[in-house]
Amino acid sequence: MKQPLIEIKNLSAGINGKQILKGINLTVRPGEVHAIMGPNGSGKSTLGYVLAGRKGYDVTGGSVTYDGKDLIELAPEDRAREGLFLAFQYPVEIPGVNNTYFLRAAYNEQRKHRKQEEVDAVDFLAIVKEKMKLLDLPDSMMKRAVNEGFSGGEKKRNEIFQMAVLDPKLAILDETDSGLDIDALRIVAEGVNKLKRPDNAAIVITHYQRLLNYIVPDFVHVLFDGRLIKSGGKELALELEEKGYDWLIGKNGK
Amino acid sequence: MTTTKSKAASELAAHLAACESFAASAPGPEWLRRLRRNGVTHFTELGFPTTKLEDWIYCNVAPIAKLAFKPSAGADASVTAKQLEPFAFPGWTGSRLVFVNGHFSPALSTLPAPQKGVTVTNLAAALTSGDPLVQAQLAHHAGLDASGFSALNTAFIADGAFIALAPNAVAAEPVHLLFVSAPGDVANTAQPRNLIVAGANSSAKVVEHFVSLGGAAHFTNAVTEVVVGEGANLEHAKFQEENLEAFHIATVQATLARDSRFLSHSISTGARLARHNINLVMIDQGVDCVMNGLYAVGGKQLVDHHTVADHAQPHCGSHEFYHGILGGSSRGVFNGKIFVRKDAQKTDAKQTSRNLLLTDTAIVDTKPQLEILADDVKCTHGATVGQLNDEALFYCRTRGIAEVNARRLLTHAFASEIVNRITVEPVREHLEQVLWARLEELIEKK
Ligand SMILES: Nc1ncnc2c1ncn2[C@@H]1O[C@H](COP(=O)(O)OP(=O)(O)OP(=O)(O)O)[C@@H](O)[C@H]1O
Ligand SMILES: [Mg+2]
């Protein structure tokens, strides 16, 4: 079996003293796709933020080993440079910063970290063009400010586009499917699939089984009240779609 | 106390004497001489504003009165074209009118190619040629009694820019007005007086650019009157990058006729004390105006914007966006007045003032002042003072951008939001360069 890319052990975390994650155990190996499902407020986004290193999200117990390193010790930018990517559930608007400029700044900071040469605007444009084709994005999006005035769906597509350019080892997609119409969903999912390689992995947070028709997961987990209460194969998603969460929560109920 | 009082009185007396002797001896037609005398009378009554006046509470101009007062008589001939190179807009091939210490310098200027219906010249020349528009409009807009400074400027009317567009004329290129202060041994005073008259359905873009040569103190007291005719479209950008000892007081007074468009920008990075009054009066229906502003200051600088959107008539829109970036122990003031007069139904007025404090010692006072007498109107205002948005910082960092670079990126972006509204690209580019350097300084010195 391959070495784990990320190993989350008994992770507890909270915000402002409020305990949200209450002992998460999850191991993701290269080449795998894990889906995390669960009712609203169960802590899915919190898990994403904790892994990405958001201020104010305090780890109170457990450990996270990423690519052999103690992830919790790393600054958010260092996590990104080491290949961790979070696609936000609610991507942030940054008025006044051109989308292409932003992405090139990020790309070059990551390259610098890896002791690779920075790319100039011209070469970067070539990279951008190729990835845009992959995701069927309009040119105009790259001329605008980061996410400013983007529709919900455009923001999500921009997240995946950033992912495509930054080429992470571990991508965490937080409800990237919500807000997408069915065509966009298919394009985004196909994009994600094309980016999939034996040496990278994804954690896909979603409420909908329909996404998992396109991005087929190796594992499906149910997060409820800060714990993964059930794990299974892709058929678990179908079961959840049919039966909801009550039958699981009943067993693990508060 | 008595000694300071008598000192202030003697300082004022010196200014008055200078006004009176100028007004008595300066050349010009009788109406102009009367106008100057009028300025003297008002200045005698008003003097310099004190911080007891509501509109000057945060803006202490006492140091200006203390400056040895030296009205400049003419353009300083020793200024060379080479000295002005840093103030050229990148890739700018158009014309440029240069005023040294308030007086037009033909040698340093490039006038635009003659164009039918478009007059771009200096006020002294227009006065000499007796252009009837000048007499019809000059000092008809900027109120003499608004503050001692407008009165003082009026007492010293001599030169400045005169731009006139005949009905339907579309100026072929933007006009760059460069106001250079070249302070000598004694801090001099430049008092340019500009008049822009845009006829019905005409269109033009004008950039007022204030700079200093050298680092010595000087005083600029500028007044610009703008008359935008029916259906006309005018963009007016003002950029003040004077040295850090300078005192800069300026008024832009615009009268906006039916269905006209007016886009005002004020970018202020320089001067020890800068006070900008920007007053827009919508005298008829269908006007659409934007006030866009940015100040980036540090050290002990004070920058004060007082703006007025006066909705005198129904169905007009005013949109105001002001951003401030303050470092060091600087102080920013923003006061935005919106008047909606009794008949001004269906007014749409929007104002936002956002301020970024880079240090604990920088201060900003931001105040909307709404006086609404009509009932069917839409007026919104919002003001923020604070630090960079945490969520945006986190977002940048999750993409691999180091925290200090993320802060830098977001600070520049905050400035760019304002600069991007300027439609003249070389001006934008120049501003971006100057602002970049200034912001880097402010961020580093924090
Ligand atoms: N800043 C905060 N302060 C306090 N509580 C918070 C904060 N942010 C989130 N929470 C709480 O943490 C819990 C988990 O929220 P989280 O956003 O992780 O849920 P989620 O599973 O992503 O939900 P959804 O499916 O709606 O996206 C919720 O009860 C939420 O109200
Ligand atoms: Mg969520």
mmCIF file of C-alpha atoms in Angstrom, chain B residues 59-368:
data_model
loop_
_atom_site.group_PDB
_atom_site.id
_atom_site.type_symbol
_atom_site.label_atom_id
_atom_site.label_comp_id
_atom_site.label_asym_id
_atom_site.label_seq_id
_atom_site.Cartn_x
_atom_site.Cartn_y
_atom_site.Cartn_z
ATOM 1 C CA CYS B 59 -7.749 71.108 9.626
ATOM 2 C CA ASN B 60 -5.548 73.597 11.378
ATOM 3 C CA VAL B 61 -4.285 76.064 8.788
ATOM 4 C CA ALA B 62 -2.503 78.325 11.268
ATOM 5 C CA PRO B 63 0.920 77.331 9.871
ATOM 6 C CA ILE B 64 -0.142 78.745 6.497
ATOM 7 C CA ALA B 65 -0.810 82.160 7.963
ATOM 8 C CA LYS B 66 2.635 82.010 9.538
ATOM 9 C CA LEU B 67 4.375 81.418 6.213
ATOM 10 C CA ALA B 68 6.160 84.457 4.935
ATOM 11 C CA PHE B 69 3.797 85.461 2.205
ATOM 12 C CA LYS B 70 5.339 85.836 -1.180
ATOM 13 C CA PRO B 71 2.908 85.949 -4.035
ATOM 14 C CA SER B 72 4.814 84.928 -7.126
ATOM 15 C CA ALA B 73 4.891 87.470 -9.883
ATOM 16 C CA GLY B 74 5.496 85.188 -12.815
ATOM 17 C CA ALA B 75 6.764 81.818 -13.954
ATOM 18 C CA ASP B 76 10.213 81.025 -12.595
ATOM 19 C CA ALA B 77 12.383 81.036 -15.706
ATOM 20 C CA SER B 78 14.996 78.775 -14.165
ATOM 21 C CA VAL B 79 12.793 75.672 -14.276
ATOM 22 C CA THR B 80 13.923 73.325 -17.040
ATOM 23 C CA ALA B 81 12.094 70.713 -19.062
ATOM 24 C CA LYS B 82 14.453 68.089 -17.650
ATOM 25 C CA GLN B 83 13.255 68.826 -14.118
ATOM 26 C CA LEU B 84 9.731 68.021 -15.203
ATOM 27 C CA GLU B 85 10.513 64.607 -16.642
ATOM 28 C CA PRO B 86 9.417 62.672 -13.533
ATOM 29 C CA PHE B 87 5.959 64.145 -13.902
ATOM 30 C CA ALA B 88 5.337 63.008 -17.455
ATOM 31 C CA PHE B 89 2.724 60.316 -17.896
ATOM 32 C CA PRO B 90 4.193 57.155 -19.458
ATOM 33 C CA GLY B 91 3.604 57.009 -23.181
ATOM 34 C CA TRP B 92 1.833 60.363 -23.176
ATOM 35 C CA THR B 93 2.137 62.047 -26.538
ATOM 36 C CA GLY B 94 -0.485 64.690 -25.942
ATOM 37 C CA SER B 95 -0.210 68.294 -24.937
ATOM 38 C CA ARG B 96 0.747 69.659 -21.560
ATOM 39 C CA LEU B 97 0.252 73.096 -20.065
ATOM 40 C CA VAL B 98 2.837 73.889 -17.429
ATOM 41 C CA PHE B 99 2.285 76.487 -14.735
ATOM 42 C CA VAL B 100 5.224 77.458 -12.581
ATOM 43 C CA ASN B 101 4.212 78.973 -9.253
ATOM 44 C CA GLY B 102 0.765 79.530 -10.724
ATOM 45 C CA HIS B 103 1.899 81.235 -13.919
ATOM 46 C CA PHE B 104 1.826 79.770 -17.383
ATOM 47 C CA SER B 105 5.183 78.883 -18.869
ATOM 48 C CA PRO B 106 4.960 78.845 -22.678
ATOM 49 C CA ALA B 107 8.521 77.555 -22.940
ATOM 50 C CA LEU B 108 7.764 74.414 -20.925
ATOM 51 C CA SER B 109 4.322 73.804 -22.420
ATOM 52 C CA THR B 110 3.098 71.973 -25.476
ATOM 53 C CA LEU B 111 -0.284 73.196 -26.623
ATOM 54 C CA PRO B 112 -2.639 70.769 -28.332
ATOM 55 C CA ALA B 113 -3.048 70.950 -32.086
ATOM 56 C CA PRO B 114 -5.719 73.558 -32.859
ATOM 57 C CA GLN B 115 -9.163 72.014 -32.980
ATOM 58 C CA LYS B 116 -12.399 73.706 -34.000
ATOM 59 C CA GLY B 117 -14.570 74.500 -31.013
ATOM 60 C CA VAL B 118 -11.900 73.561 -28.481
ATOM 61 C CA THR B 119 -9.976 76.239 -26.600
ATOM 62 C CA VAL B 120 -7.093 75.154 -24.412
ATOM 63 C CA THR B 121 -5.063 78.078 -23.188
ATOM 64 C CA ASN B 122 -4.048 79.964 -20.092
ATOM 65 C CA LEU B 123 -6.332 82.359 -18.282
ATOM 66 C CA ALA B 124 -4.017 85.357 -18.632
ATOM 67 C CA ALA B 125 -4.087 84.925 -22.415
ATOM 68 C CA ALA B 126 -7.862 84.574 -22.441
ATOM 69 C CA LEU B 127 -8.172 87.713 -20.334
ATOM 70 C CA THR B 128 -5.916 89.600 -22.695
ATOM 71 C CA SER B 129 -7.835 88.466 -25.741
ATOM 72 C CA GLY B 130 -11.061 89.375 -23.974
ATOM 73 C CA ASP B 131 -12.841 86.047 -24.391
ATOM 74 C CA PRO B 132 -16.419 86.897 -23.316
ATOM 75 C CA LEU B 133 -16.862 83.454 -21.744
ATOM 76 C CA VAL B 134 -14.324 84.323 -19.102
ATOM 77 C CA GLN B 135 -16.189 87.394 -17.934
ATOM 78 C CA ALA B 136 -19.484 85.502 -18.111
ATOM 79 C CA GLN B 137 -18.301 82.601 -15.939
ATOM 80 C CA LEU B 138 -15.285 83.513 -13.858
ATOM 81 C CA ALA B 139 -16.105 83.644 -10.135
ATOM 82 C CA HIS B 140 -19.769 82.971 -10.895
ATOM 83 C CA HIS B 141 -19.475 79.463 -9.448
ATOM 84 C CA ALA B 142 -16.876 79.293 -6.722
ATOM 85 C CA GLY B 143 -18.458 81.214 -3.878
ATOM 86 C CA LEU B 144 -16.262 84.001 -2.627
ATOM 87 C CA ASP B 145 -17.720 83.643 0.806
ATOM 88 C CA ALA B 146 -17.232 79.880 1.198
ATOM 89 C CA SER B 147 -13.902 80.311 2.941
ATOM 90 C CA GLY B 148 -11.118 82.872 3.160
ATOM 91 C CA PHE B 149 -9.096 80.781 0.737
ATOM 92 C CA SER B 150 -11.417 81.178 -2.253
ATOM 93 C CA ALA B 151 -11.585 84.893 -1.534
ATOM 94 C CA LEU B 152 -7.799 85.068 -1.329
ATOM 95 C CA ASN B 153 -7.465 83.236 -4.623
ATOM 96 C CA THR B 154 -9.956 85.622 -6.204
ATOM 97 C CA ALA B 155 -8.055 88.633 -4.929
ATOM 98 C CA PHE B 156 -5.034 87.266 -6.784
ATOM 99 C CA ILE B 157 -6.633 86.110 -10.026
ATOM 100 C CA ALA B 158 -3.969 86.321 -12.669
ATOM 101 C CA ASP B 159 -3.390 83.028 -14.390
ATOM 102 C CA GLY B 160 -4.369 79.398 -14.581
ATOM 103 C CA ALA B 161 -5.914 77.213 -17.240
ATOM 104 C CA PHE B 162 -8.815 78.182 -19.429
ATOM 105 C CA ILE B 163 -10.532 75.382 -21.287
ATOM 106 C CA ALA B 164 -13.662 75.966 -23.305
ATOM 107 C CA LEU B 165 -15.639 73.624 -25.517
ATOM 108 C CA ALA B 166 -18.185 74.865 -27.993
ATOM 109 C CA PRO B 167 -21.464 72.930 -28.141
ATOM 110 C CA ASN B 168 -20.940 69.407 -29.502
ATOM 111 C CA ALA B 169 -17.150 69.729 -29.504
ATOM 112 C CA VAL B 170 -15.289 66.612 -28.467
ATOM 113 C CA ALA B 171 -11.742 67.312 -27.325
ATOM 114 C CA ALA B 172 -9.425 65.113 -29.362
ATOM 115 C CA GLU B 173 -7.108 64.404 -26.445
ATOM 116 C CA PRO B 174 -7.049 64.733 -22.657
ATOM 117 C CA VAL B 175 -5.487 67.907 -21.292
ATOM 118 C CA HIS B 176 -2.636 67.653 -18.789
ATOM 119 C CA LEU B 177 -2.287 70.706 -16.560
ATOM 120 C CA LEU B 178 0.943 70.538 -14.596
ATOM 121 C CA PHE B 179 1.214 72.938 -11.675
ATOM 122 C CA VAL B 180 4.803 73.117 -10.537
ATOM 123 C CA SER B 181 5.884 74.842 -7.386
ATOM 124 C CA ALA B 182 9.504 75.839 -7.409
ATOM 125 C CA PRO B 183 10.002 77.233 -3.936
ATOM 126 C CA GLY B 184 12.872 79.641 -3.529
ATOM 127 C CA ASP B 185 14.329 81.020 -0.311
ATOM 128 C CA VAL B 186 10.992 82.318 0.844
ATOM 129 C CA ALA B 187 8.073 79.948 0.699
ATOM 130 C CA ASN B 188 6.061 81.182 -2.216
ATOM 131 C CA THR B 189 2.380 81.077 -2.846
ATOM 132 C CA ALA B 190 0.861 79.839 -6.059
ATOM 133 C CA GLN B 191 -2.762 80.694 -6.642
ATOM 134 C CA PRO B 192 -3.813 79.241 -9.954
ATOM 135 C CA ARG B 193 -7.339 79.939 -11.034
ATOM 136 C CA ASN B 194 -8.796 77.536 -13.568
ATOM 137 C CA LEU B 195 -11.933 77.781 -15.585
ATOM 138 C CA ILE B 196 -13.412 74.927 -17.579
ATOM 139 C CA VAL B 197 -16.553 75.570 -19.588
ATOM 140 C CA ALA B 198 -18.030 72.638 -21.483
ATOM 141 C CA GLY B 199 -20.796 73.626 -23.900
ATOM 142 C CA ALA B 200 -23.881 71.519 -24.521
ATOM 143 C CA ASN B 201 -23.134 67.924 -25.531
ATOM 144 C CA SER B 202 -19.412 68.513 -25.583
ATOM 145 C CA SER B 203 -16.902 66.193 -24.024
ATOM 146 C CA ALA B 204 -13.402 66.442 -22.556
ATOM 147 C CA LYS B 205 -10.982 65.012 -20.028
ATOM 148 C CA VAL B 206 -8.819 67.264 -17.898
ATOM 149 C CA VAL B 207 -6.051 66.303 -15.486
ATOM 150 C CA GLU B 208 -4.811 68.755 -12.857
ATOM 151 C CA HIS B 209 -1.468 67.643 -11.524
ATOM 152 C CA PHE B 210 0.272 69.380 -8.615
ATOM 153 C CA VAL B 211 3.960 68.809 -7.965
ATOM 154 C CA SER B 212 6.935 70.469 -6.262
ATOM 155 C CA LEU B 213 10.548 70.860 -7.232
ATOM 156 C CA GLY B 214 12.749 70.369 -4.207
ATOM 157 C CA GLY B 215 11.650 69.856 -0.665
ATOM 158 C CA ALA B 216 11.110 73.369 0.680
ATOM 159 C CA ALA B 217 7.770 74.565 2.021
ATOM 160 C CA HIS B 218 5.344 76.337 -0.290
ATOM 161 C CA PHE B 219 1.685 77.109 -0.408
ATOM 162 C CA THR B 220 -0.748 76.271 -3.189
ATOM 163 C CA ASN B 221 -4.179 77.833 -3.092
ATOM 164 C CA ALA B 222 -6.017 76.684 -6.191
ATOM 165 C CA VAL B 223 -9.559 77.235 -7.355
ATOM 166 C CA THR B 224 -11.099 75.492 -10.334
ATOM 167 C CA GLU B 225 -14.519 76.355 -11.628
ATOM 168 C CA VAL B 226 -16.196 73.856 -13.888
ATOM 169 C CA VAL B 227 -19.316 74.490 -15.883
ATOM 170 C CA VAL B 228 -20.766 71.409 -17.528
ATOM 171 C CA GLY B 229 -23.443 72.254 -20.069
ATOM 172 C CA GLU B 230 -26.538 70.291 -21.033
ATOM 173 C CA GLY B 231 -25.718 66.743 -22.037
ATOM 174 C CA ALA B 232 -21.997 67.410 -21.777
ATOM 175 C CA ASN B 233 -19.554 64.861 -20.445
ATOM 176 C CA LEU B 234 -16.523 65.863 -18.439
ATOM 177 C CA GLU B 235 -13.894 63.867 -16.610
ATOM 178 C CA HIS B 236 -11.802 65.844 -14.162
ATOM 179 C CA ALA B 237 -8.880 64.202 -12.410
ATOM 180 C CA LYS B 238 -6.850 65.922 -9.779
ATOM 181 C CA PHE B 239 -3.595 64.463 -8.570
ATOM 182 C CA GLN B 240 -1.674 66.128 -5.791
ATOM 183 C CA GLU B 241 1.866 64.838 -5.191
ATOM 184 C CA GLU B 242 3.543 67.934 -3.732
ATOM 185 C CA ASN B 243 6.488 67.682 -1.325
ATOM 186 C CA LEU B 244 5.949 66.834 2.328
ATOM 187 C CA GLU B 245 6.471 70.412 3.529
ATOM 188 C CA ALA B 246 3.845 71.879 1.228
ATOM 189 C CA PHE B 247 0.464 73.316 2.126
ATOM 190 C CA HIS B 248 -2.164 72.603 -0.436
ATOM 191 C CA ILE B 249 -5.649 74.054 -0.384
ATOM 192 C CA ALA B 250 -7.876 73.589 -3.388
ATOM 193 C CA THR B 251 -11.456 73.913 -4.400
ATOM 194 C CA VAL B 252 -13.162 72.340 -7.365
ATOM 195 C CA GLN B 253 -16.561 73.856 -7.862
ATOM 196 C CA ALA B 254 -18.718 72.325 -10.573
ATOM 197 C CA THR B 255 -22.085 73.414 -11.873
ATOM 198 C CA LEU B 256 -23.815 70.582 -13.684
ATOM 199 C CA ALA B 257 -26.586 71.242 -16.174
ATOM 200 C CA ARG B 258 -29.361 68.985 -17.394
ATOM 201 C CA ASP B 259 -28.407 65.429 -18.398
ATOM 202 C CA SER B 260 -24.716 66.115 -17.969
ATOM 203 C CA ARG B 261 -22.102 63.617 -16.789
ATOM 204 C CA PHE B 262 -19.282 64.547 -14.483
ATOM 205 C CA LEU B 263 -16.582 62.216 -13.288
ATOM 206 C CA SER B 264 -14.361 63.684 -10.583
ATOM 207 C CA HIS B 265 -11.205 62.069 -9.232
ATOM 208 C CA SER B 266 -9.052 63.319 -6.410
ATOM 209 C CA ILE B 267 -5.853 61.442 -5.684
ATOM 210 C CA SER B 268 -3.781 62.938 -2.908
ATOM 211 C CA THR B 269 -0.433 61.584 -1.726
ATOM 212 C CA GLY B 270 1.641 64.670 -1.046
ATOM 213 C CA ALA B 271 1.781 67.817 1.080
ATOM 214 C CA ARG B 272 2.111 68.286 4.813
ATOM 215 C CA LEU B 273 -1.426 69.592 4.827
ATOM 216 C CA ALA B 274 -3.820 69.050 1.954
ATOM 217 C CA ARG B 275 -7.370 70.267 1.961
ATOM 218 C CA HIS B 276 -9.573 69.434 -0.992
ATOM 219 C CA ASN B 277 -13.031 70.904 -1.380
ATOM 220 C CA ILE B 278 -15.006 69.303 -4.160
ATOM 221 C CA ASN B 279 -18.445 70.736 -4.607
ATOM 222 C CA LEU B 280 -20.866 69.540 -7.236
ATOM 223 C CA VAL B 281 -24.138 71.333 -7.782
ATOM 224 C CA MET B 282 -26.752 69.648 -9.943
ATOM 225 C CA ILE B 283 -28.819 72.548 -11.183
ATOM 226 C CA ASP B 284 -31.109 70.577 -13.443
ATOM 227 C CA GLN B 285 -32.556 67.101 -13.942
ATOM 228 C CA GLY B 286 -30.874 63.964 -15.233
ATOM 229 C CA VAL B 287 -27.358 64.664 -14.019
ATOM 230 C CA ASP B 288 -25.132 61.719 -13.265
ATOM 231 C CA CYS B 289 -21.955 62.390 -11.338
ATOM 232 C CA VAL B 290 -19.246 60.371 -9.676
ATOM 233 C CA MET B 291 -16.802 61.499 -7.019
ATOM 234 C CA ASN B 292 -13.907 59.127 -6.791
ATOM 235 C CA GLY B 293 -11.064 59.691 -4.383
ATOM 236 C CA LEU B 294 -7.979 58.191 -2.837
ATOM 237 C CA TYR B 295 -5.541 59.442 -0.254
ATOM 238 C CA ALA B 296 -2.382 57.659 0.823
ATOM 239 C CA VAL B 297 -0.425 59.472 3.490
ATOM 240 C CA GLY B 298 2.079 58.816 6.256
ATOM 241 C CA GLY B 299 4.379 60.618 8.670
ATOM 242 C CA LYS B 300 2.647 63.647 10.071
ATOM 243 C CA GLN B 301 0.637 64.420 6.959
ATOM 244 C CA LEU B 302 -2.906 65.679 7.139
ATOM 245 C CA VAL B 303 -5.275 65.143 4.251
ATOM 246 C CA ASP B 304 -8.792 66.475 4.372
ATOM 247 C CA HIS B 305 -11.514 66.005 1.779
ATOM 248 C CA HIS B 306 -14.716 67.943 2.054
ATOM 249 C CA THR B 307 -17.144 67.063 -0.672
ATOM 250 C CA VAL B 308 -20.614 68.267 -1.504
ATOM 251 C CA ALA B 309 -23.187 66.616 -3.737
ATOM 252 C CA ASP B 310 -25.922 69.185 -3.978
ATOM 253 C CA HIS B 311 -29.077 67.711 -5.462
ATOM 254 C CA ALA B 312 -31.024 70.834 -6.305
ATOM 255 C CA GLN B 313 -33.251 69.145 -8.888
ATOM 256 C CA PRO B 314 -35.007 65.791 -9.263
ATOM 257 C CA HIS B 315 -33.768 62.656 -11.057
ATOM 258 C CA CYS B 316 -30.060 63.089 -10.481
ATOM 259 C CA GLY B 317 -27.559 60.501 -9.370
ATOM 260 C CA SER B 318 -24.377 61.035 -7.395
ATOM 261 C CA HIS B 319 -21.998 58.216 -6.540
ATOM 262 C CA GLU B 320 -19.097 58.764 -4.268
ATOM 263 C CA PHE B 321 -16.239 56.392 -3.514
ATOM 264 C CA TYR B 322 -13.401 57.472 -1.240
ATOM 265 C CA HIS B 323 -10.579 55.269 -0.038
ATOM 266 C CA GLY B 324 -7.922 56.276 2.457
ATOM 267 C CA ILE B 325 -4.672 54.530 3.340
ATOM 268 C CA LEU B 326 -2.999 55.989 6.392
ATOM 269 C CA GLY B 327 0.368 55.173 7.865
ATOM 270 C CA GLY B 328 2.703 56.777 10.410
ATOM 271 C CA SER B 329 0.959 59.355 12.585
ATOM 272 C CA SER B 330 -0.982 60.772 9.702
ATOM 273 C CA ARG B 331 -4.507 62.015 9.851
ATOM 274 C CA GLY B 332 -7.250 61.711 7.295
ATOM 275 C CA VAL B 333 -10.509 63.573 7.195
ATOM 276 C CA PHE B 334 -13.441 62.818 4.981
ATOM 277 C CA ASN B 335 -16.600 64.840 5.169
ATOM 278 C CA GLY B 336 -19.199 64.089 2.538
ATOM 279 C CA LYS B 337 -22.213 66.314 2.415
ATOM 280 C CA ILE B 338 -25.237 65.290 0.457
ATOM 281 C CA PHE B 339 -27.953 67.890 0.097
ATOM 282 C CA VAL B 340 -31.262 66.836 -1.317
ATOM 283 C CA ARG B 341 -33.349 69.959 -1.822
ATOM 284 C CA LYS B 342 -37.088 70.076 -1.439
ATOM 285 C CA ASP B 343 -37.901 69.447 -5.097
ATOM 286 C CA ALA B 344 -35.189 66.898 -5.735
ATOM 287 C CA GLN B 345 -37.436 63.829 -5.842
ATOM 288 C CA LYS B 346 -36.050 60.557 -7.221
ATOM 289 C CA THR B 347 -32.567 61.486 -6.151
ATOM 290 C CA ASP B 348 -30.171 58.570 -6.102
ATOM 291 C CA ALA B 349 -27.196 59.390 -3.895
ATOM 292 C CA LYS B 350 -24.644 56.888 -2.739
ATOM 293 C CA GLN B 351 -21.549 57.489 -0.683
ATOM 294 C CA THR B 352 -18.881 55.164 0.647
ATOM 295 C CA SER B 353 -15.790 56.080 2.595
ATOM 296 C CA ARG B 354 -13.387 53.271 3.422
ATOM 297 C CA ASN B 355 -10.184 53.693 5.341
ATOM 298 C CA LEU B 356 -7.273 51.424 5.962
ATOM 299 C CA LEU B 357 -5.110 52.203 8.962
ATOM 300 C CA LEU B 358 -1.603 50.778 8.660
ATOM 301 C CA THR B 359 -0.533 51.854 12.150
ATOM 302 C CA ASP B 360 -2.053 52.400 15.578
ATOM 303 C CA THR B 361 -1.057 56.042 15.471
ATOM 304 C CA ALA B 362 -2.827 56.996 12.253
ATOM 305 C CA ILE B 363 -6.252 58.536 12.676
ATOM 306 C CA VAL B 364 -9.155 59.113 10.386
ATOM 307 C CA ASP B 365 -12.318 61.079 10.888
ATOM 308 C CA THR B 366 -14.981 60.199 8.420
ATOM 309 C CA LYS B 367 -18.374 61.744 8.472
ATOM 310 C CA PRO B 368 -21.309 61.632 6.126
#
